[in-house]
Rosetta silent file (secondary structure, phi, psi, omega in degrees, C-alpha in Angstrom):
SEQUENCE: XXXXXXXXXXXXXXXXXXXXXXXXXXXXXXXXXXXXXXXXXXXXXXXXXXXXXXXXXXXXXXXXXXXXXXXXXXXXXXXXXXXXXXXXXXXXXXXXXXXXXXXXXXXXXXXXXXXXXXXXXXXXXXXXXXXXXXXXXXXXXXXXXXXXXXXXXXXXXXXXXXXXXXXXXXXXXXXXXXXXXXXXXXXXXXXXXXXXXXXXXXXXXXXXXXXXXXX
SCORE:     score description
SCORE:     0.000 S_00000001
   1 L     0.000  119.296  177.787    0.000    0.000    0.000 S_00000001
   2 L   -70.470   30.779 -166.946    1.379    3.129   -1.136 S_00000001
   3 L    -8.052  -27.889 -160.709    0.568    5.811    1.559 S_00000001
   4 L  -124.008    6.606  161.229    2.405    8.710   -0.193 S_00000001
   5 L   -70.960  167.845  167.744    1.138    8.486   -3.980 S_00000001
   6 L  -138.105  134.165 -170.898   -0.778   11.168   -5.360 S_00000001
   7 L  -130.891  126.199  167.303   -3.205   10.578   -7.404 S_00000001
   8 H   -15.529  -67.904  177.349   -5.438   13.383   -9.450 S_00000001
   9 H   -49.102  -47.242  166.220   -8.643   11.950   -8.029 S_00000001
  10 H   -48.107  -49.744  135.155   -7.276   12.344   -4.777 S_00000001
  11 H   -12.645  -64.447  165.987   -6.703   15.824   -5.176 S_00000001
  12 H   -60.213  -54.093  162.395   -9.927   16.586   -6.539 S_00000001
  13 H   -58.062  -28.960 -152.573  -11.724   14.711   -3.806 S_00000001
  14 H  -115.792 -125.579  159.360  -10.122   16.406   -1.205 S_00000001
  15 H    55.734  -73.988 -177.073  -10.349   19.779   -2.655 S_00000001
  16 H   -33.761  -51.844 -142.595  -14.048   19.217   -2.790 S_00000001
  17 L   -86.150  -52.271  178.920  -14.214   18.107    0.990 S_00000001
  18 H   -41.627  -61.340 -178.833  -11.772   21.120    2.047 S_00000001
  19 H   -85.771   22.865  132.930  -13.669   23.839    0.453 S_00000001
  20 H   -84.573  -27.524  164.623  -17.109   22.576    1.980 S_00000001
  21 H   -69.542  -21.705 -139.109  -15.294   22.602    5.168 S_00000001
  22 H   -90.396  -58.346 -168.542  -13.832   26.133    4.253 S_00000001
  23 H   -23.202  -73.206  171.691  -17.427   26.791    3.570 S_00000001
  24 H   -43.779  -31.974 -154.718  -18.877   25.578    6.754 S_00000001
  25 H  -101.994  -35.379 -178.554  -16.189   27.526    8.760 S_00000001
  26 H   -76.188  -35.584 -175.581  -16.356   30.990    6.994 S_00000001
  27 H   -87.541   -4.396  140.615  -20.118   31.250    6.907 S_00000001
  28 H   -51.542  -21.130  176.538  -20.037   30.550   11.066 S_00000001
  29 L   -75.259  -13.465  169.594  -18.109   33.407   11.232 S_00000001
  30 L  -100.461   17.812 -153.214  -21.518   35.319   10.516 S_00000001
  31 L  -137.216  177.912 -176.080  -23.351   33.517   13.290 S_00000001
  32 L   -70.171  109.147  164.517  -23.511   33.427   17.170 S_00000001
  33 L   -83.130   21.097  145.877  -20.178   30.883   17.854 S_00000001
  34 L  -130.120   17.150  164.700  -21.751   30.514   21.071 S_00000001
  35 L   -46.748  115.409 -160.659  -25.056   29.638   20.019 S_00000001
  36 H   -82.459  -63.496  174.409  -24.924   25.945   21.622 S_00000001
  37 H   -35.898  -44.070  178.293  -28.095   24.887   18.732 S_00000001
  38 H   -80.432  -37.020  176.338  -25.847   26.363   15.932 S_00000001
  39 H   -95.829    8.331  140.521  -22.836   24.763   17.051 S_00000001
  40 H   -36.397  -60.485  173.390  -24.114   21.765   17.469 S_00000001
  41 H   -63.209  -20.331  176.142  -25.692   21.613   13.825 S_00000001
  42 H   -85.665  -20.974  173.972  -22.574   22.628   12.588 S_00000001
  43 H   -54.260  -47.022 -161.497  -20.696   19.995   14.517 S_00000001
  44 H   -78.254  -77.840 -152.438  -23.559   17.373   13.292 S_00000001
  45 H   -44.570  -75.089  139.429  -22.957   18.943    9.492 S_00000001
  46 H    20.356 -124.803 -151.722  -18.796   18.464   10.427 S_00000001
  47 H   -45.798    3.922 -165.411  -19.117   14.867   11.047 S_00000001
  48 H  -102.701  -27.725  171.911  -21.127   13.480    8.531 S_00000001
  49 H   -44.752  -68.860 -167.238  -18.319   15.338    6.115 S_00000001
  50 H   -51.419  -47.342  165.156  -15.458   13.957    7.721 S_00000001
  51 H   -31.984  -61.293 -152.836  -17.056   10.365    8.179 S_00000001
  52 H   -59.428  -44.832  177.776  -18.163   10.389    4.490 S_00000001
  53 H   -43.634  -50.626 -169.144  -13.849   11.507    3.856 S_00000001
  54 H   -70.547  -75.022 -161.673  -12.716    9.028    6.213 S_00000001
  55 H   -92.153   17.920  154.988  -14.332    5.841    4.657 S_00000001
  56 H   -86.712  -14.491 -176.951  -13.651    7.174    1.364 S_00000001
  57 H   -83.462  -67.926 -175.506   -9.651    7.142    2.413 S_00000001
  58 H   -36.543  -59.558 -152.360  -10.247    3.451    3.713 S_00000001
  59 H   -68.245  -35.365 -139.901  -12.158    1.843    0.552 S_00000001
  60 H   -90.391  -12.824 -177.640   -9.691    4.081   -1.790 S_00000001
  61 L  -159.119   44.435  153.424   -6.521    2.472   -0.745 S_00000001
  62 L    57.107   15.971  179.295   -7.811   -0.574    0.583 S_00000001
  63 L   -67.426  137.480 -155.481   -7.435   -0.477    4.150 S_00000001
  64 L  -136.473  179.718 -166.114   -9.099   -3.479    6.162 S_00000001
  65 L    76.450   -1.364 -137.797   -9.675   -4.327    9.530 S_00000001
  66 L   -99.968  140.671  178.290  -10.409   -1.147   10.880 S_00000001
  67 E  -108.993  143.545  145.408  -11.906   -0.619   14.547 S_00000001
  68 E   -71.715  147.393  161.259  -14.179    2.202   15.358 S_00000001
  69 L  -114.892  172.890 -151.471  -13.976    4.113   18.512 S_00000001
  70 L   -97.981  -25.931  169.798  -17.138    5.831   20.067 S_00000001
  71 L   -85.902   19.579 -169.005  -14.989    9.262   19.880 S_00000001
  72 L    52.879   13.674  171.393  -14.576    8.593   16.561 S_00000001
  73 L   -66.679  163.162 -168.303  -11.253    7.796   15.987 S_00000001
  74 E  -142.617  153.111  177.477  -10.243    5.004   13.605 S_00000001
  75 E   173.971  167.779 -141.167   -7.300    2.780   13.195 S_00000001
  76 E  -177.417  136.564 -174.763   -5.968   -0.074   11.574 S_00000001
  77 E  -117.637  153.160 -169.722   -2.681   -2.109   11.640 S_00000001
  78 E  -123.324  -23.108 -179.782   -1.392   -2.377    8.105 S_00000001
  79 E  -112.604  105.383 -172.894    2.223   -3.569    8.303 S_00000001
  80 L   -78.222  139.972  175.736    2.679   -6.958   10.920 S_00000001
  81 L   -71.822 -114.040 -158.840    6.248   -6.718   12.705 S_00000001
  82 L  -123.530  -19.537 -179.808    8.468   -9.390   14.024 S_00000001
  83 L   106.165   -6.133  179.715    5.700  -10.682   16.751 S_00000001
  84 L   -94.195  105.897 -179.767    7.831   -9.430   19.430 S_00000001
  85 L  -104.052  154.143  179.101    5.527   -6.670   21.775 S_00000001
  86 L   -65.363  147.336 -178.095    6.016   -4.651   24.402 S_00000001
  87 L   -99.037  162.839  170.224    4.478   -5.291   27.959 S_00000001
  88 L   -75.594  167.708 -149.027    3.306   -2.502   30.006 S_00000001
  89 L    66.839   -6.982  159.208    5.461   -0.264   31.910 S_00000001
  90 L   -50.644  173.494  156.665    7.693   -0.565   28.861 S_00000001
  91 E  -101.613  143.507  177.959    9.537    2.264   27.556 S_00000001
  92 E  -140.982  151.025 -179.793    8.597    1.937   23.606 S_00000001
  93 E  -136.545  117.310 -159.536    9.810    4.253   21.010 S_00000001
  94 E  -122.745  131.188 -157.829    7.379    4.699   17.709 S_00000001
  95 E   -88.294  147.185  138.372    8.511    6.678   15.022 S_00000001
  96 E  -127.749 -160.949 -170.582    5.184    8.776   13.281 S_00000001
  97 E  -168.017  122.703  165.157    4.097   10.564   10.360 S_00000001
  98 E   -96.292  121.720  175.346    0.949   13.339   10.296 S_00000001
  99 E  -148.956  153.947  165.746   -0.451   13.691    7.256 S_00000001
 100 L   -68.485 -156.012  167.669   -3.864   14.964    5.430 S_00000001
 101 L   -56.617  -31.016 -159.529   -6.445   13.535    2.989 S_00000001
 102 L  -106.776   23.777 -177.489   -4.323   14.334    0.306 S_00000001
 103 L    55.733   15.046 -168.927   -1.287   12.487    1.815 S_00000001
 104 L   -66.084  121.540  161.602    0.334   16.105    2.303 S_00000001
 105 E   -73.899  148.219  174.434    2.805   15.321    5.554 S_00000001
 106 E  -112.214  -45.445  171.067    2.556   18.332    7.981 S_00000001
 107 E  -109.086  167.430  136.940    4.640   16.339   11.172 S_00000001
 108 E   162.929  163.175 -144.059    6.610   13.877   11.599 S_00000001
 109 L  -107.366   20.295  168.594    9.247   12.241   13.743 S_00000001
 110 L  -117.216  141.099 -159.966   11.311   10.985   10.638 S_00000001
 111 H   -99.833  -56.143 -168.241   13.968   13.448    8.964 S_00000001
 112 H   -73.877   14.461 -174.708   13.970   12.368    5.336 S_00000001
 113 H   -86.621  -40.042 -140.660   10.154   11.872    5.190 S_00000001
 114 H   -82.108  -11.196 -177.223   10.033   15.250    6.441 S_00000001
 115 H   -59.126  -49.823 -162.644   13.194   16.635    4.041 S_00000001
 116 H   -63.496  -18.736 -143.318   10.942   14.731    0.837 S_00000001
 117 H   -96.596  -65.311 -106.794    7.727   16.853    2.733 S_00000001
 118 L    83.620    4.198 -167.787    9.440   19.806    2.291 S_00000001
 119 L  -117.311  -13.238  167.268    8.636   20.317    6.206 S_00000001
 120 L   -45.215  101.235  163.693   12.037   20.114    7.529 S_00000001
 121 L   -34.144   76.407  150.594   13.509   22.276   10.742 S_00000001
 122 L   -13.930   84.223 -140.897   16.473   23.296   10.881 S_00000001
 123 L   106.956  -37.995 -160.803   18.012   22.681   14.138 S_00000001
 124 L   -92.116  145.683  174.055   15.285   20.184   15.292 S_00000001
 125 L   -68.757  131.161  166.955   16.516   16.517   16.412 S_00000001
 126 L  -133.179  137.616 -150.780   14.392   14.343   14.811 S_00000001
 127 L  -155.517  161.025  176.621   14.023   11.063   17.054 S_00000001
 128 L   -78.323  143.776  147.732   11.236    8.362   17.486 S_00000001
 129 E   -35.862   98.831 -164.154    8.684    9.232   20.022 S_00000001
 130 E  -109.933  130.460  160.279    9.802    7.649   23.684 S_00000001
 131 E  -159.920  167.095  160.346    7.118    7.068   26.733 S_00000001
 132 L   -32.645  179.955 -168.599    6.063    4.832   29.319 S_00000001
 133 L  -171.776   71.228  170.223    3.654    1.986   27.486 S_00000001
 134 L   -74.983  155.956  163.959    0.678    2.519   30.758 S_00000001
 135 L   -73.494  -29.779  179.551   -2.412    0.643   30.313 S_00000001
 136 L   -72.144   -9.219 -178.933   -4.164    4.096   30.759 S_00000001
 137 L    69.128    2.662 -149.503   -1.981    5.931   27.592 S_00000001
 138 L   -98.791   -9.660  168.288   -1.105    8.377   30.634 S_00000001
 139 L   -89.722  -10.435  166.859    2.872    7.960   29.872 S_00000001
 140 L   -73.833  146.422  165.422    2.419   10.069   26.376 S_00000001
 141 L   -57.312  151.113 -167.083    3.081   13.719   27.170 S_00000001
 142 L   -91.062  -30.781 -170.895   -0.079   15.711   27.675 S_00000001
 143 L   -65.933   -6.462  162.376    1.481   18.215   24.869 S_00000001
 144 L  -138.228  167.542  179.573   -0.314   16.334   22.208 S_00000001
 145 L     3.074  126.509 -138.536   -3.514   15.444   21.452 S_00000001
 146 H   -85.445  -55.954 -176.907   -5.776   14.292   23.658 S_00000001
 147 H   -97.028   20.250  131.192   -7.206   11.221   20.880 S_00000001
 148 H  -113.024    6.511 -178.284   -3.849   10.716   19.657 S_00000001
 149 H   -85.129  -40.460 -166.886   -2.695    9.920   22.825 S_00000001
 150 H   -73.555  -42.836 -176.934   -5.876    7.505   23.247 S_00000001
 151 H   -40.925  -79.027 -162.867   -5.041    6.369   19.501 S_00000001
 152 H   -53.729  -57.925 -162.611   -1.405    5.332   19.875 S_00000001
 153 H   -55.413  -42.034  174.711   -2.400    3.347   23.330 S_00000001
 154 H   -72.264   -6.570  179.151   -5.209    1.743   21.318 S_00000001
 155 H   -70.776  -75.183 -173.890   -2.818    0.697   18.852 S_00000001
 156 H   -53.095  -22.267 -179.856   -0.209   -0.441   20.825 S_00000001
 157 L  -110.594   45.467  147.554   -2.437   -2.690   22.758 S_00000001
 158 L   -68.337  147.626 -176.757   -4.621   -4.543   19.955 S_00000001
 159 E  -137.365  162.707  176.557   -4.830   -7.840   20.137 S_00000001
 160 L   -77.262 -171.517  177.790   -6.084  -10.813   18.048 S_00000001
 161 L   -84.950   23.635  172.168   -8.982  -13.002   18.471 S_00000001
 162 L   -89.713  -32.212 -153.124   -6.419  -15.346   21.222 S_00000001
 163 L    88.364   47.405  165.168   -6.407  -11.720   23.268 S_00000001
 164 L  -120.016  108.711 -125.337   -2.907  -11.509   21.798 S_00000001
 165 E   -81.862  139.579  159.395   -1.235   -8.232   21.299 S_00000001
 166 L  -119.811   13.477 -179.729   -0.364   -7.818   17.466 S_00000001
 167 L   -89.341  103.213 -166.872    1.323   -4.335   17.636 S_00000001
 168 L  -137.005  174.256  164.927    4.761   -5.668   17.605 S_00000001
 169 L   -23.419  107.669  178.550    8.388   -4.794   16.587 S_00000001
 170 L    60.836   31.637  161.713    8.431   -2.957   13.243 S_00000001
 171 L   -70.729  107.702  145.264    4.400   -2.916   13.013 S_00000001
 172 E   -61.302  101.231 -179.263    2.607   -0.374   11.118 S_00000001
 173 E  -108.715  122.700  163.652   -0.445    1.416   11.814 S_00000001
 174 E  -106.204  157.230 -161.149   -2.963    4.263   11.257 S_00000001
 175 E  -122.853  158.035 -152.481   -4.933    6.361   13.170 S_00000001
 176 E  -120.469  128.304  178.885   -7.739    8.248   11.767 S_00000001
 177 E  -134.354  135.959 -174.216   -8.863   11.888   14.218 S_00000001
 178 L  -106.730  149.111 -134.535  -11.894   13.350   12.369 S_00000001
 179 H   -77.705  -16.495  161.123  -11.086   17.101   13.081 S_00000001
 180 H   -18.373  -66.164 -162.202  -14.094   17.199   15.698 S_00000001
 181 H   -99.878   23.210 -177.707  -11.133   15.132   18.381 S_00000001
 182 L  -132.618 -106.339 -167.371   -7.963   17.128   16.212 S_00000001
 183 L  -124.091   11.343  165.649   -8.317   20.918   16.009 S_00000001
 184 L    73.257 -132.180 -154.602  -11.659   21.374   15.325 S_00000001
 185 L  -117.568   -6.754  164.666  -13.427   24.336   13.427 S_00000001
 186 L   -92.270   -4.704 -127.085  -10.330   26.872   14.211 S_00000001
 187 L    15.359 -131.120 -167.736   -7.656   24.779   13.376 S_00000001
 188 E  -140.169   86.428 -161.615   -4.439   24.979   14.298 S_00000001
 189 H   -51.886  -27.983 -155.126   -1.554   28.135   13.697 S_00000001
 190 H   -75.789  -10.052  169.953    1.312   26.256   15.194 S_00000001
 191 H   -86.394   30.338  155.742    2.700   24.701   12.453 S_00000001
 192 H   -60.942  -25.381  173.632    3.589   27.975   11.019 S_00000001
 193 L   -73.118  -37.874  162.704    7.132   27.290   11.542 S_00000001
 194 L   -69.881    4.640  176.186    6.442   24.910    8.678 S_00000001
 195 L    74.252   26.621 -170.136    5.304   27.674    6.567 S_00000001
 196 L  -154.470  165.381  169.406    1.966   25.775    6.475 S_00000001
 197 L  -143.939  155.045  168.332   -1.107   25.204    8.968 S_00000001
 198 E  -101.702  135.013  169.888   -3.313   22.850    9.648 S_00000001
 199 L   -10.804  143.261  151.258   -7.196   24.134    8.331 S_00000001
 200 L   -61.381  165.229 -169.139  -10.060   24.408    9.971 S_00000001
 201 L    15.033   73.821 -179.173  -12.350   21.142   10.095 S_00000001
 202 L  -107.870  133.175  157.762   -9.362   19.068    8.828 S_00000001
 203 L   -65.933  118.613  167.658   -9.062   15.300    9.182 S_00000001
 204 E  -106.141  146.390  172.261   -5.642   13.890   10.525 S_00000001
 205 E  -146.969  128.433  151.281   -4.135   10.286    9.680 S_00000001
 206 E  -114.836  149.836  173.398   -1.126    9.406   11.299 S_00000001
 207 E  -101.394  153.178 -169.014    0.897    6.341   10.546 S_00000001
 208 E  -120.667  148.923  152.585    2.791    4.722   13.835 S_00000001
 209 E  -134.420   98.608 -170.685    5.948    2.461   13.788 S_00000001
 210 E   -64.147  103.969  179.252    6.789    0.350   16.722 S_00000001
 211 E   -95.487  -14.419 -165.169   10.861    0.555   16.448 S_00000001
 212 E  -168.138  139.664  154.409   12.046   -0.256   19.911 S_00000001
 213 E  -164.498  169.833  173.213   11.013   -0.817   23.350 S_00000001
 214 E  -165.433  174.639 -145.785   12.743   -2.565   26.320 S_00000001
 215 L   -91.592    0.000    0.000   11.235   -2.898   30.268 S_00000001
């Protein structure tokens, strides 16, 4: 599975979805944004976009397996490792990659994906992600996302139909945040140091790579 072609249709799909989002966000800007009934309906409007994005990204490049979560996150493991997983209270260290609909990367904790992105720092260390591996996800730093913290913990602990963990040593995954549980309807300014942002009502998919862990 190619994660990082681009393909016209993609483009064009996403385009579509973006500027209906654009839509949705500029013509709120003419309305009460603390009107709880309007931002509800616009929330309700939101999701049924992002859903509709979301399982058009699955079917379009063939991803299977996929669990739902009730906050609406999504994930999938796409690449199986070596079979060897971490227990909890490891330390584990998982390389990612943030990217949109359109496969654009915005983050990521690898230096030539981000040199090929165009997204490289200057200065910045670029190093797999290290934390605790809690049953609770409570060893990721609180500095990101609240339901990518809950993401990567559901990742790392999936298991098979034994109850057997299958997030193992050089496993691939992705996590799906429909922009509701990512940055919502303001987005997000900080990746201005990348000369870029991410949108309002944007969809994130990250891909995960377990590279290391020991107790």
């Amino acid at each position: 599975m190619r994660l990082f072609c681009r393909k016209m249709k993609d483009l064009v799909f996403v385009a579509s979805i973006v500027s209906l989002s654009i839509f949705i966000a500029c013509s709120g800007s003419d309305r009460d944004l603390d009107d709880p009934a309007q931002i509800t309906a616009d929330s309700l409007r939101q999701s049924g976009i992002d859903n509709d994005s979301i399982e058009w990204y699955i079917t379009e490049y063939g991803i299977e397996n996929v669990i739902t979560e009730d906050t609406g996150i999504r994930y999938a493991l796409t690449k199986e490792g070596n079979g060897e997983t971490p227990d909890y209270n490891d330390i584990v260290s998982v390389e990612y990659t943030g990217m949109f609909l359109n496969n654009k990367v915005f983050d990521t904790t690898i230096e030539d994906v981000a040199i090929d992105a165009g997204i490289d720092v200057a200065g910045r260390i670029y190093t797999p992600l290290r934390f605790n591996f809690t049953k609770d996800g409570s060893g990721i730093s609180s500095s990101f996302l609240a339901q990518f913290r809950n993401g990567l913990n559901k990742i790392l602990s999936m298991t098979d139909d034994n109850d057997v963990r299958i997030f193992s040593k050089g496993s691939k995954a992705l996590l799906f945040m429909p922009s509701a549980v990512a940055y919502g309807v303001r987005g997000d300014q900080f990746y201005d140091q990348y000369e870029d942002n991410i949108p309002p009502n944007t969809v994130l998919i990250f891909e995960f790579k377990l590279v290391t862990f020991r107790p």
